[in-house]
Amino acid sequence: MKAIKSKAWLYVASMLAVAVAGMIYYYLFSAFSRVPSTTYIFIDDDDSQDSVFAKLSVIGTSHGLAGFHALARHSSYAEHVRPGRYGISPGECTFSVFRHLKNGMQSPVSLTIPEARTVEKLAATLSRKLMADSATIVASLKDSAVCARLGYDTATIAALFIPNTYDVYWNISVEQLLERMLRENKQFWKADNRQQLANDLGLSPTEVTTLASIIDEETANNAEKPMIAGMYLNRLNFRSAEYPDGMPLQADPTVKYAVRDFTLRRIYHKLLFTDSPYNTYKYPGLPPGPIKIASIAGIDAVLHCTKHDYLYMCAKEDFSGKHNFAKTYSEHLKNAARYSKALNERGIK
């Protein structure tokens, strides 16, 4: 009789163990999300345990949410809500979701640095991918103390950014982001002998980047950029009685930047007198800093510039985006007249 009772209790205990194991699996180790694709949950600095529950309820199954509640209730999650961007895949179990959120195991963001013309445009693009708002980013990029710590000033800070794609965390601070960009910048200039090539030209990386930004605005044709770079370097290095400090670059994109009108298709004579250090018709040498975030192709075009004797260039009259180059001013005037005629015929003002 005792043996029968013992077996009965063993059977009941086994059934209870199976039931408990089944419940644990159902609530903690089955799929948390009811959405068929990976979903991202964004937890802000001011989120609480309750607001996290509310965000999870949009995608969670009823048993998954119950399991998450139980885990949170029996842990210190309320005191350790970690901001961030968390990816929740379709088959991910509740316990895994909870562990990631509790331990701050975020899903990184692929952040692409754009070839923006202004820090405001750059900040707007970055803020769409990061927790930081654009105003905070702009304020840092215009803060002379912040720029100085990075080795730049407010005019040259655009040279810090190399337009590439980087994996970062969504809640990265602006300070951390800028430090990351500084590390990436240093690695970029160490790679492919770029620093030495800049030294050979007698230019700093920031000066190379500044010239590259002008070339980028002159043409989208990467194949022609080394040719344009060679022409501008010829002007920078040219010395005569008339130009003791080098020939002015006379780059139209710098005039657009000076007047802050990037829609201009023609640079009229009156604009050439705009009093701005960025106006390379009025002031010789490079402008104070980049007029945009320079492309890698533009930077490498300067470092690997084409050697030639040209001092002038003008957009081709066929609007191909390419340029006619000239060694003499008289030859350049002929090229400019053909281009001006083409603009007039098309009614471009």
GROMACS .gro file of C-alpha atoms in nm:
model
  349
    1MET     CA    1   0.000   0.000   0.000
    2LYS     CA    2   0.284   0.239   0.090
    3ALA     CA    3   0.451   0.159  -0.240
    4ILE     CA    4   0.131   0.248  -0.429
    5LYS     CA    5   0.098   0.580  -0.241
    6SER     CA    6   0.463   0.657  -0.302
    7LYS     CA    7   0.421   0.598  -0.674
    8ALA     CA    8   0.107   0.814  -0.676
    9TRP     CA    9   0.289   1.101  -0.508
   10LEU     CA   10   0.579   1.058  -0.746
   11TYR     CA   11   0.339   1.071  -1.040
   12VAL     CA   12   0.168   1.384  -0.903
   13ALA     CA   13   0.502   1.551  -0.834
   14SER     CA   14   0.618   1.466  -1.182
   15MET     CA   15   0.303   1.611  -1.333
   16LEU     CA   16   0.341   1.926  -1.126
   17ALA     CA   17   0.706   1.959  -1.232
   18VAL     CA   18   0.606   1.919  -1.596
   19ALA     CA   19   0.329   2.175  -1.552
   20VAL     CA   20   0.563   2.424  -1.383
   21ALA     CA   21   0.829   2.367  -1.649
   22GLY     CA   22   0.566   2.418  -1.917
   23MET     CA   23   0.449   2.743  -1.757
   24ILE     CA   24   0.805   2.866  -1.720
   25TYR     CA   25   0.873   2.785  -2.083
   26TYR     CA   26   0.545   2.943  -2.197
   27TYR     CA   27   0.593   3.269  -2.005
   28LEU     CA   28   0.971   3.307  -2.022
   29PHE     CA   29   1.114   3.105  -2.311
   30SER     CA   30   0.858   3.128  -2.590
   31ALA     CA   31   0.858   3.412  -2.841
   32PHE     CA   32   0.795   3.751  -2.680
   33SER     CA   33   0.691   3.947  -2.987
   34ARG     CA   34   0.376   3.899  -3.191
   35VAL     CA   35   0.520   4.107  -3.476
   36PRO     CA   36   0.665   3.908  -3.772
   37SER     CA   37   0.973   4.129  -3.815
   38THR     CA   38   1.242   4.277  -3.591
   39THR     CA   39   1.107   4.574  -3.397
   40TYR     CA   40   1.306   4.841  -3.218
   41ILE     CA   41   1.214   4.978  -2.878
   42PHE     CA   42   1.360   5.318  -2.786
   43ILE     CA   43   1.403   5.383  -2.414
   44ASP     CA   44   1.474   5.745  -2.319
   45ASP     CA   45   1.656   5.888  -2.018
   46ASP     CA   46   1.327   5.977  -1.852
   47ASP     CA   47   1.156   5.639  -1.907
   48SER     CA   48   1.039   5.444  -1.604
   49GLN     CA   49   0.956   5.075  -1.564
   50ASP     CA   50   0.592   5.153  -1.635
   51SER     CA   51   0.665   5.349  -1.953
   52VAL     CA   52   0.889   5.064  -2.074
   53PHE     CA   53   0.597   4.825  -2.018
   54ALA     CA   54   0.378   5.056  -2.223
   55LYS     CA   55   0.626   5.056  -2.513
   56LEU     CA   56   0.662   4.679  -2.501
   57SER     CA   57   0.283   4.624  -2.493
   58VAL     CA   58   0.264   4.746  -2.854
   59ILE     CA   59   0.446   4.437  -2.979
   60GLY     CA   60   0.441   4.182  -2.694
   61THR     CA   61   0.222   3.874  -2.662
   62SER     CA   62   0.004   3.853  -2.350
   63HIS     CA   63   0.213   3.571  -2.202
   64GLY     CA   64   0.536   3.747  -2.299
   65LEU     CA   65   0.428   4.066  -2.123
   66ALA     CA   66   0.321   3.867  -1.818
   67GLY     CA   67   0.659   3.696  -1.809
   68PHE     CA   68   0.842   4.028  -1.845
   69HIS     CA   69   0.633   4.174  -1.560
   70ALA     CA   70   0.723   3.878  -1.339
   71LEU     CA   71   1.094   3.908  -1.412
   72ALA     CA   72   1.090   4.283  -1.354
   73ARG     CA   73   0.895   4.244  -1.031
   74HIS     CA   74   1.145   3.995  -0.888
   75SER     CA   75   1.451   4.194  -0.990
   76SER     CA   76   1.577   4.547  -0.949
   77TYR     CA   77   1.473   4.655  -1.301
   78ALA     CA   78   1.275   4.957  -1.179
   79GLU     CA   79   1.598   5.101  -1.037
   80HIS     CA   80   1.805   5.009  -1.344
   81VAL     CA   81   1.610   5.118  -1.651
   82ARG     CA   82   1.877   5.164  -1.916
   83PRO     CA   83   1.818   5.401  -2.209
   84GLY     CA   84   1.890   5.275  -2.556
   85ARG     CA   85   1.768   5.122  -2.880
   86TYR     CA   86   1.679   4.756  -2.843
   87GLY     CA   87   1.598   4.522  -3.129
   88ILE     CA   88   1.343   4.249  -3.058
   89SER     CA   89   1.338   3.973  -3.321
   90PRO     CA   90   1.030   3.758  -3.397
   91GLY     CA   91   1.160   3.441  -3.231
   92GLU     CA   92   1.336   3.601  -2.935
   93CYS     CA   93   1.215   3.471  -2.599
   94THR     CA   94   1.090   3.686  -2.313
   95PHE     CA   95   1.386   3.606  -2.090
   96SER     CA   96   1.629   3.719  -2.362
   97VAL     CA   97   1.436   4.044  -2.416
   98PHE     CA   98   1.440   4.115  -2.044
   99ARG     CA   99   1.811   4.034  -2.011
  100HIS     CA  100   1.900   4.269  -2.298
  101LEU     CA  101   1.697   4.558  -2.157
  102LYS     CA  102   1.812   4.509  -1.799
  103ASN     CA  103   2.180   4.485  -1.893
  104GLY     CA  104   2.171   4.764  -2.151
  105MET     CA  105   2.260   4.529  -2.439
  106GLN     CA  106   2.158   4.762  -2.721
  107SER     CA  107   2.131   4.709  -3.095
  108PRO     CA  108   2.374   4.950  -3.266
  109VAL     CA  109   2.265   5.214  -3.518
  110SER     CA  110   2.433   5.242  -3.857
  111LEU     CA  111   2.512   5.612  -3.860
  112THR     CA  112   2.610   5.761  -4.196
  113ILE     CA  113   2.791   6.095  -4.190
  114PRO     CA  114   2.652   6.301  -4.480
  115GLU     CA  115   2.845   6.543  -4.701
  116ALA     CA  116   2.649   6.829  -4.546
  117ARG     CA  117   2.715   7.194  -4.633
  118THR     CA  118   2.642   7.333  -4.286
  119VAL     CA  119   2.658   7.211  -3.928
  120GLU     CA  120   2.283   7.265  -3.908
  121LYS     CA  121   2.226   7.021  -4.196
  122LEU     CA  122   2.469   6.775  -4.039
  123ALA     CA  123   2.297   6.797  -3.701
  124ALA     CA  124   1.953   6.748  -3.856
  125THR     CA  125   2.069   6.427  -4.025
  126LEU     CA  126   2.240   6.290  -3.716
  127SER     CA  127   1.949   6.368  -3.485
  128ARG     CA  128   1.718   6.154  -3.700
  129LYS     CA  129   1.929   5.852  -3.602
  130LEU     CA  130   2.030   5.943  -3.247
  131MET     CA  131   1.865   6.031  -2.918
  132ALA     CA  132   2.047   6.367  -2.916
  133ASP     CA  133   1.844   6.651  -3.068
  134SER     CA  134   1.980   6.871  -3.347
  135ALA     CA  135   1.997   7.184  -3.130
  136THR     CA  136   2.229   7.011  -2.883
  137ILE     CA  137   2.453   6.888  -3.165
  138VAL     CA  138   2.470   7.233  -3.327
  139ALA     CA  139   2.548   7.397  -2.993
  140SER     CA  140   2.847   7.164  -2.944
  141LEU     CA  141   2.979   7.217  -3.296
  142LYS     CA  142   2.960   7.594  -3.248
  143ASP     CA  143   3.119   7.586  -2.902
  144SER     CA  144   3.478   7.706  -2.933
  145ALA     CA  145   3.585   7.519  -2.618
  146VAL     CA  146   3.444   7.189  -2.744
  147CYS     CA  147   3.611   7.236  -3.082
  148ALA     CA  148   3.942   7.328  -2.921
  149ARG     CA  149   3.944   7.008  -2.713
  150LEU     CA  150   3.919   6.814  -3.039
  151GLY     CA  151   4.196   7.015  -3.204
  152TYR     CA  152   3.974   7.232  -3.424
  153ASP     CA  153   3.792   7.563  -3.413
  154THR     CA  154   3.436   7.651  -3.512
  155ALA     CA  155   3.546   7.719  -3.871
  156THR     CA  156   3.739   7.394  -3.918
  157ILE     CA  157   3.524   7.151  -3.718
  158ALA     CA  158   3.369   7.013  -4.039
  159ALA     CA  159   3.712   6.863  -4.115
  160LEU     CA  160   3.666   6.630  -3.817
  161PHE     CA  161   3.399   6.428  -3.996
  162ILE     CA  162   3.487   6.160  -4.250
  163PRO     CA  163   3.171   6.071  -4.449
  164ASN     CA  164   3.144   5.702  -4.377
  165THR     CA  165   2.902   5.469  -4.199
  166TYR     CA  166   2.971   5.387  -3.834
  167ASP     CA  167   2.802   5.158  -3.582
  168VAL     CA  168   2.713   5.357  -3.269
  169TYR     CA  169   2.459   5.331  -2.992
  170TRP     CA  170   2.142   5.535  -3.028
  171ASN     CA  171   2.187   5.706  -2.691
  172ILE     CA  172   2.551   5.801  -2.748
  173SER     CA  173   2.616   6.148  -2.607
  174VAL     CA  174   2.732   6.428  -2.836
  175GLU     CA  175   3.066   6.433  -2.652
  176GLN     CA  176   3.111   6.059  -2.704
  177LEU     CA  177   3.013   6.090  -3.069
  178LEU     CA  178   3.270   6.363  -3.132
  179GLU     CA  179   3.539   6.161  -2.955
  180ARG     CA  180   3.449   5.864  -3.176
  181MET     CA  181   3.472   6.083  -3.487
  182LEU     CA  182   3.816   6.203  -3.371
  183ARG     CA  183   3.940   5.843  -3.342
  184GLU     CA  184   3.800   5.760  -3.685
  185ASN     CA  185   3.959   6.074  -3.830
  186LYS     CA  186   4.302   5.981  -3.694
  187GLN     CA  187   4.273   5.629  -3.833
  188PHE     CA  188   4.166   5.768  -4.171
  189TRP     CA  189   4.473   5.991  -4.198
  190LYS     CA  190   4.705   5.711  -4.087
  191ALA     CA  191   4.565   5.480  -4.355
  192ASP     CA  192   4.697   5.471  -4.714
  193ASN     CA  193   4.985   5.706  -4.627
  194ARG     CA  194   4.748   6.006  -4.630
  195GLN     CA  195   4.930   6.201  -4.359
  196GLN     CA  196   5.262   6.174  -4.542
  197LEU     CA  197   5.101   6.270  -4.874
  198ALA     CA  198   4.958   6.580  -4.708
  199ASN     CA  199   5.299   6.664  -4.565
  200ASP     CA  200   5.451   6.629  -4.911
  201LEU     CA  201   5.207   6.892  -5.038
  202GLY     CA  202   5.294   7.123  -4.750
  203LEU     CA  203   4.937   7.106  -4.621
  204SER     CA  204   4.777   6.992  -4.298
  205PRO     CA  205   4.491   6.738  -4.306
  206THR     CA  206   4.249   7.023  -4.232
  207GLU     CA  207   4.385   7.226  -4.524
  208VAL     CA  208   4.359   6.924  -4.754
  209THR     CA  209   4.001   6.874  -4.640
  210THR     CA  210   3.921   7.243  -4.695
  211LEU     CA  211   4.047   7.229  -5.053
  212ALA     CA  212   3.867   6.897  -5.108
  213SER     CA  213   3.539   7.055  -4.996
  214ILE     CA  214   3.574   7.320  -5.268
  215ILE     CA  215   3.654   7.058  -5.531
  216ASP     CA  216   3.351   6.852  -5.427
  217GLU     CA  217   3.132   7.155  -5.488
  218GLU     CA  218   3.295   7.218  -5.826
  219THR     CA  219   3.212   6.876  -5.966
  220ALA     CA  220   3.047   6.543  -5.890
  221ASN     CA  221   3.279   6.379  -6.142
  222ASN     CA  222   3.531   6.195  -5.924
  223ALA     CA  223   3.753   6.119  -6.223
  224GLU     CA  224   3.809   6.492  -6.284
  225LYS     CA  225   3.872   6.589  -5.922
  226PRO     CA  226   4.252   6.523  -5.926
  227MET     CA  227   4.277   6.753  -6.229
  228ILE     CA  228   4.090   7.032  -6.048
  229ALA     CA  229   4.298   6.973  -5.737
  230GLY     CA  230   4.615   7.020  -5.941
  231MET     CA  231   4.487   7.351  -6.077
  232TYR     CA  232   4.399   7.489  -5.735
  233LEU     CA  233   4.734   7.379  -5.593
  234ASN     CA  234   4.905   7.555  -5.882
  235ARG     CA  235   4.723   7.873  -5.782
  236LEU     CA  236   4.812   7.835  -5.414
  237ASN     CA  237   5.178   7.789  -5.502
  238PHE     CA  238   5.197   8.055  -5.775
  239ARG     CA  239   5.406   8.361  -5.688
  240SER     CA  240   5.460   8.679  -5.888
  241ALA     CA  241   5.484   9.055  -5.839
  242GLU     CA  242   5.108   9.070  -5.886
  243TYR     CA  243   5.042   8.775  -5.656
  244PRO     CA  244   5.307   8.771  -5.381
  245ASP     CA  245   5.079   8.555  -5.163
  246GLY     CA  246   4.967   8.322  -5.440
  247MET     CA  247   4.690   8.356  -5.693
  248PRO     CA  248   4.338   8.377  -5.546
  249LEU     CA  249   4.156   8.047  -5.588
  250GLN     CA  250   3.857   8.234  -5.734
  251ALA     CA  251   3.634   7.935  -5.662
  252ASP     CA  252   3.265   8.000  -5.724
  253PRO     CA  253   3.149   7.756  -5.451
  254THR     CA  254   3.320   7.971  -5.187
  255VAL     CA  255   3.114   8.269  -5.300
  256LYS     CA  256   2.796   8.065  -5.262
  257TYR     CA  257   2.909   7.971  -4.913
  258ALA     CA  258   2.995   8.332  -4.830
  259VAL     CA  259   2.648   8.456  -4.927
  260ARG     CA  260   2.484   8.136  -4.791
  261ASP     CA  261   2.290   8.078  -5.113
  262PHE     CA  262   2.358   7.729  -5.243
  263THR     CA  263   2.092   7.754  -5.514
  264LEU     CA  264   2.294   7.999  -5.725
  265ARG     CA  265   2.365   7.871  -6.075
  266ARG     CA  266   2.549   8.181  -6.190
  267ILE     CA  267   2.793   8.393  -5.993
  268TYR     CA  268   2.737   8.752  -6.099
  269HIS     CA  269   3.014   9.010  -6.083
  270LYS     CA  270   2.862   9.199  -5.790
  271LEU     CA  271   2.883   8.887  -5.572
  272LEU     CA  272   3.259   8.873  -5.617
  273PHE     CA  273   3.292   9.176  -5.387
  274THR     CA  274   3.116   9.006  -5.094
  275ASP     CA  275   3.328   9.080  -4.790
  276SER     CA  276   3.378   8.739  -4.635
  277PRO     CA  277   3.695   8.543  -4.554
  278TYR     CA  278   3.530   8.259  -4.749
  279ASN     CA  279   3.522   8.468  -5.069
  280THR     CA  280   3.829   8.339  -5.254
  281TYR     CA  281   3.789   8.606  -5.520
  282LYS     CA  282   3.857   8.872  -5.258
  283TYR     CA  283   4.107   8.693  -5.033
  284PRO     CA  284   4.400   8.474  -5.144
  285GLY     CA  285   4.473   8.132  -5.000
  286LEU     CA  286   4.235   7.881  -4.855
  287PRO     CA  287   3.918   7.991  -4.674
  288PRO     CA  288   3.911   7.957  -4.292
  289GLY     CA  289   3.772   7.604  -4.311
  290PRO     CA  290   3.578   7.353  -4.522
  291ILE     CA  291   3.266   7.478  -4.702
  292LYS     CA  292   3.110   7.134  -4.654
  293ILE     CA  293   3.201   6.794  -4.518
  294ALA     CA  294   3.445   6.680  -4.783
  295SER     CA  295   3.409   6.345  -4.953
  296ILE     CA  296   3.676   6.078  -4.929
  297ALA     CA  297   3.707   6.100  -5.309
  298GLY     CA  298   3.768   6.475  -5.279
  299ILE     CA  299   4.034   6.432  -5.009
  300ASP     CA  300   4.213   6.161  -5.204
  301ALA     CA  301   4.193   6.374  -5.520
  302VAL     CA  302   4.397   6.644  -5.345
  303LEU     CA  303   4.647   6.393  -5.209
  304HIS     CA  304   4.684   6.232  -5.552
  305CYS     CA  305   4.643   6.547  -5.761
  306THR     CA  306   4.728   6.555  -6.130
  307LYS     CA  307   5.050   6.741  -6.207
  308HIS     CA  308   5.003   6.999  -6.486
  309ASP     CA  309   5.053   7.368  -6.569
  310TYR     CA  310   4.692   7.483  -6.579
  311LEU     CA  311   4.592   7.789  -6.376
  312TYR     CA  312   4.235   7.839  -6.495
  313MET     CA  313   3.922   7.633  -6.547
  314CYS     CA  314   3.566   7.693  -6.655
  315ALA     CA  315   3.264   7.466  -6.676
  316LYS     CA  316   3.215   7.315  -7.020
  317GLU     CA  317   2.945   7.469  -7.234
  318ASP     CA  318   2.787   7.125  -7.294
  319PHE     CA  319   2.679   7.110  -6.925
  320SER     CA  320   2.843   6.771  -6.888
  321GLY     CA  321   2.971   6.869  -6.546
  322LYS     CA  322   3.328   6.866  -6.675
  323HIS     CA  323   3.563   7.161  -6.722
  324ASN     CA  324   3.781   7.329  -6.980
  325PHE     CA  325   4.129   7.404  -6.846
  326ALA     CA  326   4.362   7.683  -6.959
  327LYS     CA  327   4.719   7.790  -6.895
  328THR     CA  328   4.667   8.156  -6.989
  329TYR     CA  329   4.405   8.412  -6.894
  330SER     CA  330   4.326   8.491  -7.257
  331GLU     CA  331   4.251   8.126  -7.327
  332HIS     CA  332   4.038   8.113  -7.014
  333LEU     CA  333   3.834   8.415  -7.128
  334LYS     CA  334   3.745   8.229  -7.447
  335ASN     CA  335   3.628   7.927  -7.246
  336ALA     CA  336   3.429   8.151  -7.012
  337ALA     CA  337   3.261   8.330  -7.306
  338ARG     CA  338   3.143   7.998  -7.451
  339TYR     CA  339   3.000   7.890  -7.116
  340SER     CA  340   2.829   8.227  -7.058
  341LYS     CA  341   2.673   8.207  -7.405
  342ALA     CA  342   2.539   7.859  -7.327
  343LEU     CA  343   2.389   7.983  -6.999
  344ASN     CA  344   2.217   8.272  -7.178
  345GLU     CA  345   2.078   8.042  -7.447
  346ARG     CA  346   1.925   7.822  -7.179
  347GLY     CA  347   1.790   8.120  -6.987
  348ILE     CA  348   1.984   8.029  -6.674
  349LYS     CA  349   2.015   8.328  -6.443
   0.00000   0.00000   0.00000
